[in-house]
XYZ file of C-alpha atoms in Angstrom:
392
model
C 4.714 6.590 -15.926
C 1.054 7.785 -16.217
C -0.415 6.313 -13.183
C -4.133 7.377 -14.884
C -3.294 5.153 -18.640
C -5.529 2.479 -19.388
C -2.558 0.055 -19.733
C -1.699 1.018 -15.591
C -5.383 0.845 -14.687
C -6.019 -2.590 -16.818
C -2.842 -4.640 -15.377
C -3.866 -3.618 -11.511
C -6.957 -4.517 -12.067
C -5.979 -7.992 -13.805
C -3.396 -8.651 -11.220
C -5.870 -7.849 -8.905
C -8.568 -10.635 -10.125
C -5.777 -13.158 -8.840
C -6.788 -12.699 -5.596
C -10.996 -14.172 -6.073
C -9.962 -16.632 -8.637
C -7.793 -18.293 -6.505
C -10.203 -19.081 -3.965
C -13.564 -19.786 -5.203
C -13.090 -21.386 -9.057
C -13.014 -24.393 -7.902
C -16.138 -24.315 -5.445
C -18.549 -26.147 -7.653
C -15.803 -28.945 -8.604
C -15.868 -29.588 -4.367
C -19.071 -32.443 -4.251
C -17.902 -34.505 -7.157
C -13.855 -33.642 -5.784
C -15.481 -35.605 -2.361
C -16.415 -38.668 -4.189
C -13.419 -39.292 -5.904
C -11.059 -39.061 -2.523
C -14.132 -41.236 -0.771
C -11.501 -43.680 0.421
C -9.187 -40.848 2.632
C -9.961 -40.611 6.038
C -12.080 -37.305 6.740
C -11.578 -36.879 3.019
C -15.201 -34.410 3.161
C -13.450 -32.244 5.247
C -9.991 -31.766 3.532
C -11.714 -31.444 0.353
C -13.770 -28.773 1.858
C -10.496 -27.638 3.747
C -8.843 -27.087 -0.297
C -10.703 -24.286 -0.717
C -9.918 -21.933 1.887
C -6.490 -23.312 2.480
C -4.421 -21.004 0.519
C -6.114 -18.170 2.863
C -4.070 -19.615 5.637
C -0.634 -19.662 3.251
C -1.759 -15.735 1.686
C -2.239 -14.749 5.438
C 1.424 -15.840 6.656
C 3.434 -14.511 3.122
C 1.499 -10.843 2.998
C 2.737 -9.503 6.282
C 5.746 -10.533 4.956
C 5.817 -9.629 1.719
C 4.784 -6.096 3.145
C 7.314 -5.524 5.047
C 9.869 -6.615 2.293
C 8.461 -4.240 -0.398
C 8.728 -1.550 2.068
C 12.489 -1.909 1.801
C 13.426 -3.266 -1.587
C 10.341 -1.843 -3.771
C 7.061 -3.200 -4.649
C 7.854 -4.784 -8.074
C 10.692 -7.085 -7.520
C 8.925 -9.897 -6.394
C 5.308 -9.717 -8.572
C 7.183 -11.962 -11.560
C 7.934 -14.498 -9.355
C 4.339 -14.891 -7.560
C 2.696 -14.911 -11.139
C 4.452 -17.974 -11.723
C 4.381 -19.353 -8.780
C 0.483 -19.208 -8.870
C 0.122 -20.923 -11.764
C 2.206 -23.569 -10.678
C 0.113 -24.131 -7.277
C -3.238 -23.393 -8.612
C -2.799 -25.688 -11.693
C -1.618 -28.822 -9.078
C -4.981 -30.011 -8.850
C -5.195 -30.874 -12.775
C -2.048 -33.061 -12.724
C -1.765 -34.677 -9.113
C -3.749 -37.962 -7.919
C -2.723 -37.362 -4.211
C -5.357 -35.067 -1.982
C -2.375 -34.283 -0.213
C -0.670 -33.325 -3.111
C -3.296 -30.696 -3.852
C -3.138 -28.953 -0.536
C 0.546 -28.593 -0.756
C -0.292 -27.358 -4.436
C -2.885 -24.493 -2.739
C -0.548 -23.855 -0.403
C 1.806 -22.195 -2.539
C -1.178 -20.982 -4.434
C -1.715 -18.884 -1.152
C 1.813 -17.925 -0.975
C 1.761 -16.422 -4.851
C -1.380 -14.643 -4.009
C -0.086 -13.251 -0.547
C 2.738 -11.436 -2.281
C 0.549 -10.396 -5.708
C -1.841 -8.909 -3.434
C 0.218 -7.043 -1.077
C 2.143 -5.475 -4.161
C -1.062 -4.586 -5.865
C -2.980 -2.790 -3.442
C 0.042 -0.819 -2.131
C 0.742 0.331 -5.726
C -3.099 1.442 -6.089
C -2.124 3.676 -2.740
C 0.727 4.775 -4.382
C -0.694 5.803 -7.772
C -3.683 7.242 -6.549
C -4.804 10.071 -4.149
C -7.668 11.320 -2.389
C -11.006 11.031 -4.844
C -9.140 8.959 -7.872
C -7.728 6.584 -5.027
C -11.793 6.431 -4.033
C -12.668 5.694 -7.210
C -9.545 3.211 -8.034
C -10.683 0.976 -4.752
C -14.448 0.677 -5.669
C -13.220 -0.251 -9.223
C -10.916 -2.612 -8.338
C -13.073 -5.161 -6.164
C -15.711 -4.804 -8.892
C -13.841 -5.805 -11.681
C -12.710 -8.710 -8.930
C -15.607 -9.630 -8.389
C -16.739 -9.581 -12.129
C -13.570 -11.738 -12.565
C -14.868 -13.916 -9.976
C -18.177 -14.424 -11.870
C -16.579 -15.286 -15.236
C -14.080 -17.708 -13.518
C -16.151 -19.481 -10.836
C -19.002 -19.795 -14.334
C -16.018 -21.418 -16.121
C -15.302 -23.453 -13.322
C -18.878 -25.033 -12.975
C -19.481 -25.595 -16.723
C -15.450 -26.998 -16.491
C -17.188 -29.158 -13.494
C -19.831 -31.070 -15.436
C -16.745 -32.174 -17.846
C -14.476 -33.345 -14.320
C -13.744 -31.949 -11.313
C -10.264 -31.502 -12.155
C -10.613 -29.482 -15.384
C -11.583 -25.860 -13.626
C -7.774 -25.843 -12.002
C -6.154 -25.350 -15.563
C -7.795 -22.023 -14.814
C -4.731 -20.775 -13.061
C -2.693 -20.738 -16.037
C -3.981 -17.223 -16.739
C -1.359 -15.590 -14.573
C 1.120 -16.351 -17.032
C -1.154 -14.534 -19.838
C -0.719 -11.212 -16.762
C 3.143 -11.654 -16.525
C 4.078 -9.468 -19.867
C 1.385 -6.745 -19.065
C 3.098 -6.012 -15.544
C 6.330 -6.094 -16.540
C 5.756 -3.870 -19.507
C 2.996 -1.197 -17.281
C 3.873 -1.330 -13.599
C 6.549 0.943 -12.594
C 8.096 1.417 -8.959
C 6.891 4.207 -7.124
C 9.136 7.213 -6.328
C 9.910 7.660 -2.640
C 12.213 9.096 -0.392
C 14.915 7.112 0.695
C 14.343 6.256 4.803
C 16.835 5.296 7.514
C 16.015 2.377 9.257
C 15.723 4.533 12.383
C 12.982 6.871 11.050
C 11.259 3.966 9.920
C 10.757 2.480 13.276
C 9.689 5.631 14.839
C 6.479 5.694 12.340
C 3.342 4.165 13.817
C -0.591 3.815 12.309
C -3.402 5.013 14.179
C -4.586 2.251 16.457
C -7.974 2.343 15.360
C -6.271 0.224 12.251
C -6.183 -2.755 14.304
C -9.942 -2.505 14.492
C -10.088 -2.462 10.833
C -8.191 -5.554 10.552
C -9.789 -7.397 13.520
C -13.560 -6.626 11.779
C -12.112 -8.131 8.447
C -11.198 -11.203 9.628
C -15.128 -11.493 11.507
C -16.074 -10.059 8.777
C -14.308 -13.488 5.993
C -15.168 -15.722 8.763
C -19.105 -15.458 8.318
C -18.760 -14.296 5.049
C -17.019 -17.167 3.898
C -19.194 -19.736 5.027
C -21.283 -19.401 1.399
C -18.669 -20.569 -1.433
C -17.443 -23.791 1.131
C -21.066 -24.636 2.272
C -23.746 -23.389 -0.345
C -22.609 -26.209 -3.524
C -23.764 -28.895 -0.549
C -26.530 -27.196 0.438
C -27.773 -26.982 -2.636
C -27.550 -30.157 -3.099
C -29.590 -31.180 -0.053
C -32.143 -29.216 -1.363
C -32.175 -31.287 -4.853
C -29.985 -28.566 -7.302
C -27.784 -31.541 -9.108
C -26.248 -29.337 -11.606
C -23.203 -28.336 -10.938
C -23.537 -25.503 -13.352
C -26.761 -24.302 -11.555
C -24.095 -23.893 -8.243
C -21.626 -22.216 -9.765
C -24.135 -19.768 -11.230
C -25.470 -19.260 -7.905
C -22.157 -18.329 -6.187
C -21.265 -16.128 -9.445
C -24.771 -14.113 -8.862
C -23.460 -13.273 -5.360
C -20.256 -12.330 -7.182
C -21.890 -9.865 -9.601
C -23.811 -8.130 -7.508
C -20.840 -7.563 -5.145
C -19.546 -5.989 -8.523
C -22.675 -4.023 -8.749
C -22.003 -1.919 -5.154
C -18.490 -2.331 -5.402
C -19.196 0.199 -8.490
C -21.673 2.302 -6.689
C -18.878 2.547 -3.932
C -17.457 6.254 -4.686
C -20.720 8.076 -4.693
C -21.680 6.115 -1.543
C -18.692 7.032 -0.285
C -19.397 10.461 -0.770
C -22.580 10.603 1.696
C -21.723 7.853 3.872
C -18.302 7.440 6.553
C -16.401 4.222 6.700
C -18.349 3.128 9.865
C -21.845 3.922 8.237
C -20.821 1.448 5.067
C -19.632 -0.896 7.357
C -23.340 -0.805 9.184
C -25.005 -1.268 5.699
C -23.076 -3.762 4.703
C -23.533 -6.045 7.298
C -26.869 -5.135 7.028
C -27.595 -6.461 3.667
C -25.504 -9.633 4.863
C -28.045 -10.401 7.856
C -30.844 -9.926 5.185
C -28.960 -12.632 3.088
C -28.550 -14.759 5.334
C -32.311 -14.796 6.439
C -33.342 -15.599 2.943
C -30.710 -18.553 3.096
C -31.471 -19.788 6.337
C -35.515 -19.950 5.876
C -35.325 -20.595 2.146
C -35.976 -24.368 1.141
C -35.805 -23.543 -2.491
C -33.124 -21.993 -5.234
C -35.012 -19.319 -5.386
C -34.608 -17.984 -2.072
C -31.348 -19.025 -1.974
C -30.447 -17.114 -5.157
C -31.921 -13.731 -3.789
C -29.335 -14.664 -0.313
C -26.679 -14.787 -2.792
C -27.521 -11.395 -4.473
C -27.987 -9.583 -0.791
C -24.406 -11.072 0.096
C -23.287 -9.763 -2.960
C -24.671 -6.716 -2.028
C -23.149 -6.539 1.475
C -19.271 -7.189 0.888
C -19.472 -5.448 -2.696
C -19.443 -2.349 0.144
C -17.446 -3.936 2.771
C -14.831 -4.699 1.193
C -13.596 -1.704 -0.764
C -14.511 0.409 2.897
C -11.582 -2.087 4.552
C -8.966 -1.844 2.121
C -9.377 2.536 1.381
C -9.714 3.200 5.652
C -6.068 1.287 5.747
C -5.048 3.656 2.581
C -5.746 6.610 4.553
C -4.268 4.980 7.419
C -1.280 4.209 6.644
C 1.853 6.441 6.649
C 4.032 5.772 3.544
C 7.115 5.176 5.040
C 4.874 1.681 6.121
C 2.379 1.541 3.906
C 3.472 -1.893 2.699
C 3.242 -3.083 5.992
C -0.242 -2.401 7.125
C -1.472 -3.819 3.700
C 0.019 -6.733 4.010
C -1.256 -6.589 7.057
C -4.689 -6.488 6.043
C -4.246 -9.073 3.521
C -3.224 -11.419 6.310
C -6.582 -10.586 8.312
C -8.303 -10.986 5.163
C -7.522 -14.005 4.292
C -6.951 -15.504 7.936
C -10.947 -15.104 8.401
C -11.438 -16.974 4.767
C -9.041 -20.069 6.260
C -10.404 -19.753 10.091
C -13.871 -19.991 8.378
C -14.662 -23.539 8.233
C -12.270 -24.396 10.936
C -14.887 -22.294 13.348
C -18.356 -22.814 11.742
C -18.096 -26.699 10.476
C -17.771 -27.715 14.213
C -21.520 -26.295 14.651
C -22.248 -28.617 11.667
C -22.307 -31.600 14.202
C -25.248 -30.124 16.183
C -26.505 -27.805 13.775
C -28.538 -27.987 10.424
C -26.966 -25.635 7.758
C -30.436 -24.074 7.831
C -29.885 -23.238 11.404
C -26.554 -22.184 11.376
C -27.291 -19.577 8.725
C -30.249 -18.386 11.019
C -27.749 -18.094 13.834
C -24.905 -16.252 11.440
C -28.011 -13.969 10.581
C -28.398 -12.692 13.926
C -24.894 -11.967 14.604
C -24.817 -9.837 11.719
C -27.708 -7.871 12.311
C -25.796 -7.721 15.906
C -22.734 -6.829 13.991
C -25.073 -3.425 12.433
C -26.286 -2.522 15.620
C -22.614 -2.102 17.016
C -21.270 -0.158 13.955
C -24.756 2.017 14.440
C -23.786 2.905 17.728
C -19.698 3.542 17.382
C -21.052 6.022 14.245
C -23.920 8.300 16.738
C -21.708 7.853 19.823
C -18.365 8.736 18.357
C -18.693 10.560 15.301
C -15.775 13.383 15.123
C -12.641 11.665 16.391
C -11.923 10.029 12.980
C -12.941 12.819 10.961
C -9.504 12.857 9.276
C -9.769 9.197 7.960
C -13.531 9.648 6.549
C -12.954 13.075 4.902
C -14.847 13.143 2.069
């Protein structure tokens, strides 16, 4: 198998535009999703609660799922989670029961736990050194262009009914030939389950995954909050929100591009810094902005922020992580990942009871500028241990 055909590079990067459309398509179908289940107890909530549910279902299959395809291969269970996300994410569209729905984003989460795992471990596996740098900016762009055509759809689907956008999910299926005919398993050298155990990370990896999950948790406060803020603010159209939250998503794009030659001048810690940066600045603009405007140009800063972030996480792991358990650690950063996105409203819509949004964003805003300041000061106080993992 060429690892460098367009055929590879096009089904990784499809498979790996799973992982944002599963979460955020149907964020502008949330508001009008309220009103119908109006009569359920707390119904606001669980409503909200459907769109960063499968985060909590993707965090408990990937660790799995990564150890599994350390020991049987990566491929053998990608089929099966294609399908299985379309049969999840599509629940929505034919169930009446809220209930239902959750159960149906639970396996969502599931599906996209293993179809992430196996993807990102096969763009370690098919890629080294500068072409792996390359690969991982790519990759989260084209996500996040993905993300903008899907979570467009799925406000213009919106304005028709709030439970057109989950038909969305069929487009696994449309994936399922592609991988089957493209994706081949990696050669590797068969291991004894002795050797295996012996083989550890650096521990500076749990870092990694303990700043992603901060990292999702604040992050992920704009696609569950921002459609009802905007609405406070007097933006009916749900096509106006979804454009919004897709302007955040393209300029992630934009610096998830830009990543490589960034990378080039700048260490993991240093991106981290800027990135974080950009997301305080965002924040501001949201926080003091009583207007779409300002809240647009938040959006586009976000954008900015984790377009850099992002990428940064998942290549530090690559570099990271030994072969032998490379599988592992990924899915162990998936579950981080996507334990922030589910922990998310669970620990900021408490501060909702006391707090404007307004004010909450301010506060957010001033953790992340807290959040540069730290990474400013691990970079000038320790920069040569970790020369190995930010070697240009």
């Amino acid at each position: 198998m060429n690892s460098q055909s367009w055929q590879v590079k096009a089904t990784l990067l499809l498979v790996s535009s799973l992982t944002i459309m599963s979460m955020i398509t149907i964020s502008a179908s949330l508001p009008d999703m309220t009103r119908s289940f109006s009569d359920i107890p707390n119904s606001e909530g669980l409503v909200k609660l459907s769109l960063s549910f499968p985060g909590l279902f993707i965090a408990l299959s990937a660790i799995v799922a990564g150890i599994i395809i350390d020991r049987t291969g990566r491929l053998k269970l990608l089929g099966i989670a294609l399908v299985l996300y379309a049969l999840g994410g599509t629940s929505g569209y034919w169930l009446n029961n809220l209930y239902g729905i959750l159960a149906g984003r639970a396996l969502l989460g599931i599906s996209v736990g293993i179809s992430m795992t196996i993807v990102t471990t096969l763009v370690a596996d098919y890629y080294q050194g500068k072409s792996r740098q390359q690969f991982a900016g790519l990759q989260i762009a084209v996500m996040s262009l993905a993300g903008i055509l899907f979570i467009t759809l799925g406000g213009f689907l919106a304005d028709i009914g709030w439970r057109v956008p989950f038909l969305l999910y069929f487009f696994s299926l449309l994936i399922l030939p592609a991988a089957y005919l493209h994706l081949k398993e990696p050669k590797r050298e068969r291991e004894t389950s002795d050797s295996v155990r012996g083989i550890r990370s650096p521990r500076i990896i749990w870092l990694i995954f303990a700043n992603v999950m901060l990292m999702w948790i604040i992050f992920f406060i704009i696609p569950v909050q921002i459609p009802f803020y905007l609405k406070e603010i007097g933006v009916e159209k749900n096509a106006m929100i979804g454009v919004a939250i897709a302007a955040s998503t393209l300029f992630s794009a934009v610096s998830s591009f830009s990543y490589s030659r960034i990378r080039d001048i700048l260490g993991f810690r240093q991106i981290f810094a800027l990135g974080y940066f950009l997301m305080a600045l965002a924040f501001v603009s949201i926080a003091f902005g009583n207007s779409y405007g300002m809240v647009l140009l938040g959006m586009l800063l976000a954008g900015l922020g984790m377009g850099l972030m992002i990428p940064n996480a998942n290549l530090w792991v690559m570099h990271l992580a030994p072969q032998e358990i490379r599988g592992k650690e990924i899915g162990r950063l998936t579950t981080f990942w996507f334990l922030g996105q589910f922990l998310s409203p669970l620990v900021l819509l408490p501060f909702l009871n006391f707090l404007t949004l307004s004010r909450l964003f301010h506060i957010l805003a001033m953790v992340l500028f807290g959040l540069t300041i730290i990474f400013v000061i691990w970079y000038w106080l320790a920069p040569k241990p970790y020369v190995p993992e930010e070697s240009k």
